[in-house]
Tab-separated table of C-alpha atoms in Angstrom:
chain	number	residue	atom	x	y	z
A	1	MET	CA	113.081	46.994	166.518
A	2	ASN	CA	112.616	46.303	162.366
A	3	ASN	CA	114.075	43.585	161.638
A	4	GLN	CA	114.468	44.976	157.483
A	5	LYS	CA	117.755	46.264	159.500
A	6	PHE	CA	119.223	42.566	159.075
A	7	ASP	CA	120.138	40.462	156.094
A	8	SER	CA	122.518	37.546	158.874
A	9	ILE	CA	123.667	37.016	162.369
A	10	ILE	CA	125.322	35.580	163.457
A	11	PHE	CA	126.338	33.656	167.488
A	12	ASP	CA	128.413	33.076	169.646
A	13	CYS	CA	127.809	29.572	171.373
A	14	ASP	CA	128.795	29.769	174.774
A	15	GLY	CA	126.046	31.915	177.300
A	16	VAL	CA	124.050	31.927	174.377
A	17	LEU	CA	123.236	28.805	172.732
A	18	VAL	CA	124.004	27.021	175.240
A	19	ASP	CA	124.030	27.536	179.130
A	20	ILE	CA	128.336	26.805	180.176
A	21	THR	CA	127.691	27.258	184.451
A	22	GLN	CA	128.393	23.462	184.660
A	23	SER	CA	130.187	22.432	182.644
A	24	TYR	CA	132.767	24.373	181.201
A	25	ASP	CA	133.200	27.132	184.212
A	26	LYS	CA	133.091	23.341	187.083
A	27	THR	CA	136.378	22.695	184.594
A	28	ILE	CA	137.756	25.587	184.940
A	29	ASP	CA	137.674	24.851	188.584
A	30	LYS	CA	138.821	21.641	188.385
A	31	THR	CA	141.918	21.982	185.756
A	32	CYS	CA	142.846	24.429	189.050
A	33	LYS	CA	142.899	22.206	191.829
A	34	TYR	CA	144.442	19.696	189.597
A	35	VAL	CA	147.179	21.835	188.260
A	36	LEU	CA	148.275	23.423	191.532
A	37	LYS	CA	148.413	20.466	192.887
A	38	GLU	CA	150.338	18.261	190.567
A	39	PHE	CA	152.931	21.233	189.482
A	40	ALA	CA	153.441	23.494	192.563
A	41	GLY	CA	151.632	21.557	195.674
A	42	ILE	CA	149.354	23.732	196.289
A	43	ASP	CA	145.457	23.844	197.190
A	44	SER	CA	144.221	25.909	195.239
A	45	ILE	CA	140.732	28.216	196.239
A	46	VAL	CA	137.387	27.376	194.191
A	47	ILE	CA	137.652	29.332	191.403
A	48	ASP	CA	134.080	30.485	191.052
A	49	HIS	CA	131.122	33.100	189.265
A	50	LYS	CA	132.808	35.522	190.656
A	51	ILE	CA	136.798	35.133	189.733
A	52	ILE	CA	135.297	34.347	186.338
A	53	ASP	CA	133.604	36.552	185.416
A	54	GLY	CA	136.384	39.769	187.102
A	55	PHE	CA	139.037	37.970	184.707
A	56	LYS	CA	136.349	37.801	181.757
A	57	ALA	CA	135.457	41.571	181.809
A	58	SER	CA	138.330	42.426	180.894
A	59	GLY	CA	137.751	41.743	177.233
A	60	GLY	CA	140.607	39.301	177.911
A	61	PHE	CA	139.475	35.497	177.853
A	62	ASN	CA	136.826	34.226	175.817
A	63	ASP	CA	139.028	31.264	176.128
A	64	GLU	CA	138.494	29.255	178.703
A	65	VAL	CA	141.770	27.913	178.576
A	66	ASP	CA	143.342	31.466	178.946
A	67	LEU	CA	141.225	31.888	181.648
A	68	ALA	CA	142.703	28.374	183.766
A	69	TYR	CA	146.157	29.576	182.920
A	70	ALA	CA	145.600	32.510	184.510
A	71	SER	CA	144.224	31.735	188.026
A	72	VAL	CA	147.346	29.428	188.304
A	73	LEU	CA	149.407	31.960	187.649
A	74	SER	CA	147.623	33.674	190.553
A	75	LEU	CA	147.723	31.526	192.700
A	76	TYR	CA	151.565	30.381	193.015
A	77	ALA	CA	152.542	33.890	192.602
A	78	ALA	CA	150.031	34.769	195.682
A	79	ASN	CA	151.697	31.439	198.180
A	80	LYS	CA	155.380	32.020	197.005
A	81	LEU	CA	154.111	35.804	198.603
A	82	ASN	CA	152.678	35.052	200.896
A	83	LYS	CA	149.603	36.525	200.234
A	84	GLU	CA	145.557	35.320	200.734
A	85	PRO	CA	145.187	34.033	197.146
A	86	SER	CA	141.197	35.173	197.719
A	87	GLU	CA	141.967	38.547	198.000
A	88	PHE	CA	145.077	38.082	195.642
A	89	ILE	CA	142.956	37.147	192.626
A	90	TYR	CA	141.299	40.143	192.873
A	91	ASP	CA	144.721	42.146	192.916
A	92	VAL	CA	145.731	40.371	189.594
A	93	ILE	CA	141.856	41.151	188.100
A	94	SER	CA	142.316	44.615	188.444
A	95	ASN	CA	145.786	44.542	186.448
A	96	VAL	CA	143.797	42.912	183.693
A	97	ASP	CA	143.638	44.043	180.231
A	98	LYS	CA	142.203	42.729	177.042
A	99	THR	CA	146.051	41.120	176.389
A	100	GLY	CA	144.824	39.050	178.293
A	101	ILE	CA	147.038	36.213	179.671
A	102	ARG	CA	150.319	38.886	179.311
A	103	SER	CA	148.678	41.608	181.177
A	104	VAL	CA	148.464	38.392	184.116
A	105	GLN	CA	152.606	37.762	183.508
A	106	SER	CA	153.845	41.028	183.056
A	107	TYR	CA	151.699	42.154	186.135
A	108	LEU	CA	152.913	39.154	188.112
A	109	GLU	CA	156.530	38.687	186.947
A	110	SER	CA	157.069	42.366	188.759
A	111	LEU	CA	155.407	41.050	191.871
A	112	CYS	CA	157.831	38.201	192.107
A	113	ASP	CA	159.862	35.937	189.620
A	114	ILE	CA	157.324	33.319	188.275
A	115	SER	CA	159.954	32.087	185.355
A	116	GLU	CA	160.755	28.342	186.788
A	117	PHE	CA	156.539	27.697	187.438
A	118	LEU	CA	156.551	28.881	183.681
A	119	SER	CA	158.304	26.618	181.923
A	120	LYS	CA	156.874	23.285	184.208
A	121	LEU	CA	153.055	24.903	181.965
A	122	GLY	CA	155.108	25.994	178.889
A	123	SER	CA	153.509	27.817	176.005
A	124	LEU	CA	149.469	28.538	175.542
A	125	ASN	CA	150.450	28.290	172.052
A	126	ASP	CA	151.493	24.886	171.468
A	127	ARG	CA	147.375	23.525	172.800
A	128	HIS	CA	148.801	19.579	171.974
A	129	ASN	CA	151.706	19.775	174.344
A	130	ASN	CA	150.342	21.850	176.911
A	131	PRO	CA	149.407	20.239	180.720
A	132	VAL	CA	146.970	23.208	181.682
A	133	TYR	CA	144.951	22.413	177.859
A	134	SER	CA	145.340	18.893	177.734
A	135	ILE	CA	144.464	18.239	181.156
A	136	PHE	CA	141.309	21.032	180.806
A	137	ASP	CA	140.382	19.183	177.209
A	138	GLN	CA	140.260	15.732	179.218
A	139	LEU	CA	138.571	17.105	182.136
A	140	PHE	CA	135.949	18.928	179.575
A	141	PHE	CA	135.580	16.252	177.024
A	142	GLY	CA	135.630	13.164	178.694
A	143	PRO	CA	138.213	9.918	177.543
A	144	GLU	CA	135.068	8.723	175.231
A	145	LEU	CA	135.201	12.365	173.115
A	146	TYR	CA	138.803	13.386	174.014
A	147	GLU	CA	140.284	10.387	172.633
A	148	LYS	CA	138.268	10.884	169.419
A	149	LEU	CA	139.224	14.328	169.288
A	150	PHE	CA	143.016	13.641	169.981
A	151	GLU	CA	143.752	10.590	169.313
A	152	LYS	CA	145.152	10.211	172.535
A	153	GLN	CA	143.925	8.379	176.340
A	154	SER	CA	142.525	10.972	179.264
A	155	LYS	CA	144.210	10.124	182.199
A	156	PHE	CA	140.851	10.622	183.806
A	157	SER	CA	137.725	8.331	184.010
A	158	GLU	CA	135.669	10.049	185.191
A	159	ASP	CA	132.574	12.010	182.928
A	160	GLY	CA	133.324	15.208	180.873
A	161	MET	CA	132.088	17.584	182.233
A	162	ILE	CA	130.275	19.152	178.651
A	163	SER	CA	127.562	16.423	179.670
A	164	ASN	CA	126.355	19.103	181.427
A	165	ASP	CA	125.877	21.250	178.694
A	166	LYS	CA	122.499	23.785	179.242
A	167	VAL	CA	121.413	23.654	175.621
A	168	ILE	CA	118.727	26.685	175.186
A	169	LEU	CA	118.914	26.052	171.419
A	170	SER	CA	116.000	24.904	170.296
A	171	VAL	CA	114.555	23.454	166.409
A	172	SER	CA	111.470	26.130	166.707
A	173	LEU	CA	113.607	29.197	167.253
A	174	LEU	CA	116.308	27.905	164.437
A	175	LYS	CA	112.640	28.007	162.109
A	176	THR	CA	111.562	31.241	162.481
A	177	LEU	CA	115.025	32.917	161.391
A	178	GLN	CA	115.373	30.869	158.716
A	179	LYS	CA	112.067	32.199	157.366
A	180	GLU	CA	113.735	35.295	158.181
A	181	PHE	CA	117.593	34.542	157.052
A	182	GLY	CA	117.222	32.098	155.075
A	183	GLU	CA	120.116	30.106	154.618
A	184	LYS	CA	122.616	33.498	156.246
A	185	LEU	CA	122.926	31.536	159.841
A	186	ALA	CA	126.238	30.913	160.979
A	187	VAL	CA	128.154	30.600	164.311
A	188	VAL	CA	131.623	32.674	165.102
A	189	THR	CA	132.404	30.382	168.927
A	190	GLY	CA	135.260	29.718	170.455
A	191	ARG	CA	134.774	25.826	170.407
A	192	GLY	CA	135.694	24.194	167.302
A	193	ILE	CA	133.381	22.196	165.679
A	194	GLU	CA	132.905	18.879	166.991
A	195	SER	CA	132.599	20.334	170.356
A	196	ILE	CA	130.053	22.084	169.369
A	197	ARG	CA	128.332	19.188	167.635
A	198	TYR	CA	128.623	17.122	170.388
A	199	SER	CA	126.194	19.849	171.987
A	200	LEU	CA	123.870	20.583	169.957
A	201	LYS	CA	123.786	17.807	166.759
A	202	ASP	CA	121.476	18.356	164.797
A	203	MET	CA	120.597	21.171	165.239
A	204	LEU	CA	124.174	21.966	163.401
A	205	ASN	CA	122.767	21.540	160.010
A	206	TYR	CA	120.405	24.631	160.336
A	207	PHE	CA	123.561	26.797	160.337
A	208	ASP	CA	126.159	27.661	157.438
A	209	THR	CA	129.285	26.107	158.973
A	210	LYS	CA	130.634	26.771	155.733
A	211	SER	CA	130.898	30.217	156.645
A	212	SER	CA	131.222	29.537	160.346
A	213	ALA	CA	134.638	29.904	162.387
A	214	PHE	CA	135.188	27.754	165.308
A	215	LEU	CA	138.620	29.052	167.441
A	216	GLU	CA	139.873	25.974	168.743
A	217	ASP	CA	140.205	24.624	165.071
A	218	GLU	CA	141.912	28.617	164.497
A	219	PRO	CA	145.801	29.404	165.099
A	220	ARG	CA	145.746	31.607	168.788
A	221	GLU	CA	146.222	34.803	166.777
A	222	LEU	CA	141.964	34.959	165.774
A	223	ALA	CA	141.323	34.492	168.768
A	224	LYS	CA	137.943	37.183	169.480
A	225	PRO	CA	138.706	40.111	170.454
A	226	ASN	CA	140.322	40.003	166.880
A	227	PRO	CA	137.430	39.543	164.024
A	228	ALA	CA	139.204	38.436	161.341
A	229	THR	CA	136.867	35.703	161.856
A	230	LEU	CA	133.127	37.283	161.878
A	231	ILE	CA	134.273	39.718	158.989
A	232	ARG	CA	135.329	36.519	157.343
A	233	ALA	CA	131.484	34.819	158.346
A	234	ILE	CA	130.311	38.155	157.382
A	235	GLN	CA	132.455	38.463	153.607
A	236	SER	CA	131.833	34.299	152.978
A	237	MET	CA	127.143	35.207	153.221
A	238	LYS	CA	127.489	37.929	151.400
A	239	SER	CA	125.477	40.282	154.376
A	240	LYS	CA	125.592	43.542	154.315
A	241	ASN	CA	123.844	44.466	158.084
A	242	CYS	CA	125.028	41.337	160.278
A	243	LEU	CA	123.258	40.871	163.681
A	244	TYR	CA	125.685	39.223	166.239
A	245	VAL	CA	124.208	37.360	169.065
A	246	GLY	CA	127.594	37.118	171.554
A	247	ASP	CA	127.581	37.041	176.293
A	248	SER	CA	131.402	38.577	177.165
A	249	MET	CA	133.064	41.630	176.069
A	250	GLU	CA	135.432	39.774	173.069
A	251	ASP	CA	132.267	39.823	171.360
A	252	TYR	CA	130.747	43.513	171.582
A	253	MET	CA	134.347	44.273	170.692
A	254	MET	CA	134.920	41.973	167.721
A	255	ALA	CA	131.452	43.772	166.507
A	256	LYS	CA	132.489	47.275	167.047
A	257	ASP	CA	135.836	46.661	165.479
A	258	ALA	CA	134.320	44.527	161.955
A	259	THR	CA	131.828	47.189	162.232
A	260	GLN	CA	135.073	50.193	162.129
A	261	ALA	CA	136.321	48.065	158.867
A	262	GLY	CA	133.586	48.492	156.732
A	263	TYR	CA	131.301	45.408	157.684
A	264	PRO	CA	128.370	47.390	159.388
A	265	THR	CA	127.135	43.865	163.186
A	266	LYS	CA	124.719	45.255	165.453
A	267	PHE	CA	125.898	43.981	168.818
A	268	CYS	CA	122.908	41.525	170.324
A	269	ALA	CA	123.831	40.674	173.998
A	270	ILE	CA	122.584	38.459	175.937
A	271	VAL	CA	122.990	38.076	180.104
A	272	GLY	CA	120.034	35.621	180.797
A	273	THR	CA	122.788	32.392	181.798
A	274	SER	CA	125.244	34.730	183.329
A	275	THR	CA	125.623	34.463	187.086
A	276	SER	CA	124.630	37.991	187.851
A	277	PRO	CA	122.955	38.620	185.444
A	278	LYS	CA	122.088	41.961	186.256
A	279	ASP	CA	125.478	42.503	187.067
A	280	ARG	CA	126.249	41.530	183.034
A	281	ARG	CA	123.737	43.613	181.785
A	282	LYS	CA	124.809	47.233	183.672
A	283	LEU	CA	128.412	46.021	182.426
A	284	PHE	CA	126.576	46.358	179.022
A	285	ALA	CA	124.359	48.967	179.441
A	286	ASP	CA	126.891	51.194	180.968
A	287	SER	CA	129.851	50.145	177.325
A	288	GLY	CA	126.958	51.321	175.153
A	289	VAL	CA	125.306	47.559	174.561
A	290	GLU	CA	121.780	49.183	173.127
A	291	MET	CA	120.216	45.537	172.706
A	292	ILE	CA	120.636	43.550	175.886
A	293	LEU	CA	118.475	40.359	175.930
A	294	GLU	CA	117.109	38.186	179.335
A	295	SER	CA	117.824	34.884	176.399
A	296	ILE	CA	118.261	34.347	172.712
A	297	ASN	CA	114.358	32.906	173.082
A	298	ASP	CA	113.346	37.487	172.965
A	299	ILE	CA	114.877	37.605	169.335
A	300	PRO	CA	111.937	36.699	167.845
A	301	LYS	CA	109.842	38.995	169.291
A	302	VAL	CA	112.684	41.851	169.422
A	303	LEU	CA	113.007	41.582	165.878
A	304	ASN	CA	109.320	41.397	165.004
A	305	LEU	CA	109.107	37.883	163.922
A	306	VAL	CA	106.491	36.858	165.582
């Protein structure tokens, strides 16, 4: 592939720069267990990678808290309807679309009354007061980082799951990319800047953070697959032809929408951090993605930079 095509490269973080299977994915499961027990007295099934991948394939669940919230609602409804939870959750998954939580809620409301439970959980739009957000953040960040970020004490004392992040990005890869793209390296990620800094440390300094977007710190309506922040990053770097590297359907939709809006963006899918790279590869190939790589470490070779 001719490297002259791209003048900037923008990365998603989770599943791309960082393997999150032992951090974010585990936090989804722990959050569901805690919330269901605490708010409804229900024991949760394990929210495994198949359930997580099922929700994410719809393109409406880039935010892990949304996914945890959807799982909690689904399992509450399963209990109310006396359905087998591990079967019912797949029934829900087959009825979701890129509107995410909204599609889950309307499907469940067509089957039973979940209003009382919804009022206990509150709206996800109010991040700082929502119990699902709060429990997720406490479990993910751990007591010290949680207190630093939110100026509140955590009710949990164990280490945050963020410490299980496995960083794939390396300084040598960054230097190779910098030779080609100069200053035009950015990140558009669902994470907040402090969360990504915790895992990437000084490597974050290689990116143009002013042009980047850290969606946890932005209004909810800008969440992926809304292309607004990607377009903003492209405009900020004055890029004419961008390569966006992600691992999810939301990332692909966002790149396509940016292109349609007049900001040419080629999507590169990373599949190696998925729990089933073969399935993920097929999902992207069936959707028309041409550039599918195992790891970000394959980028220099594909772009003829080595």
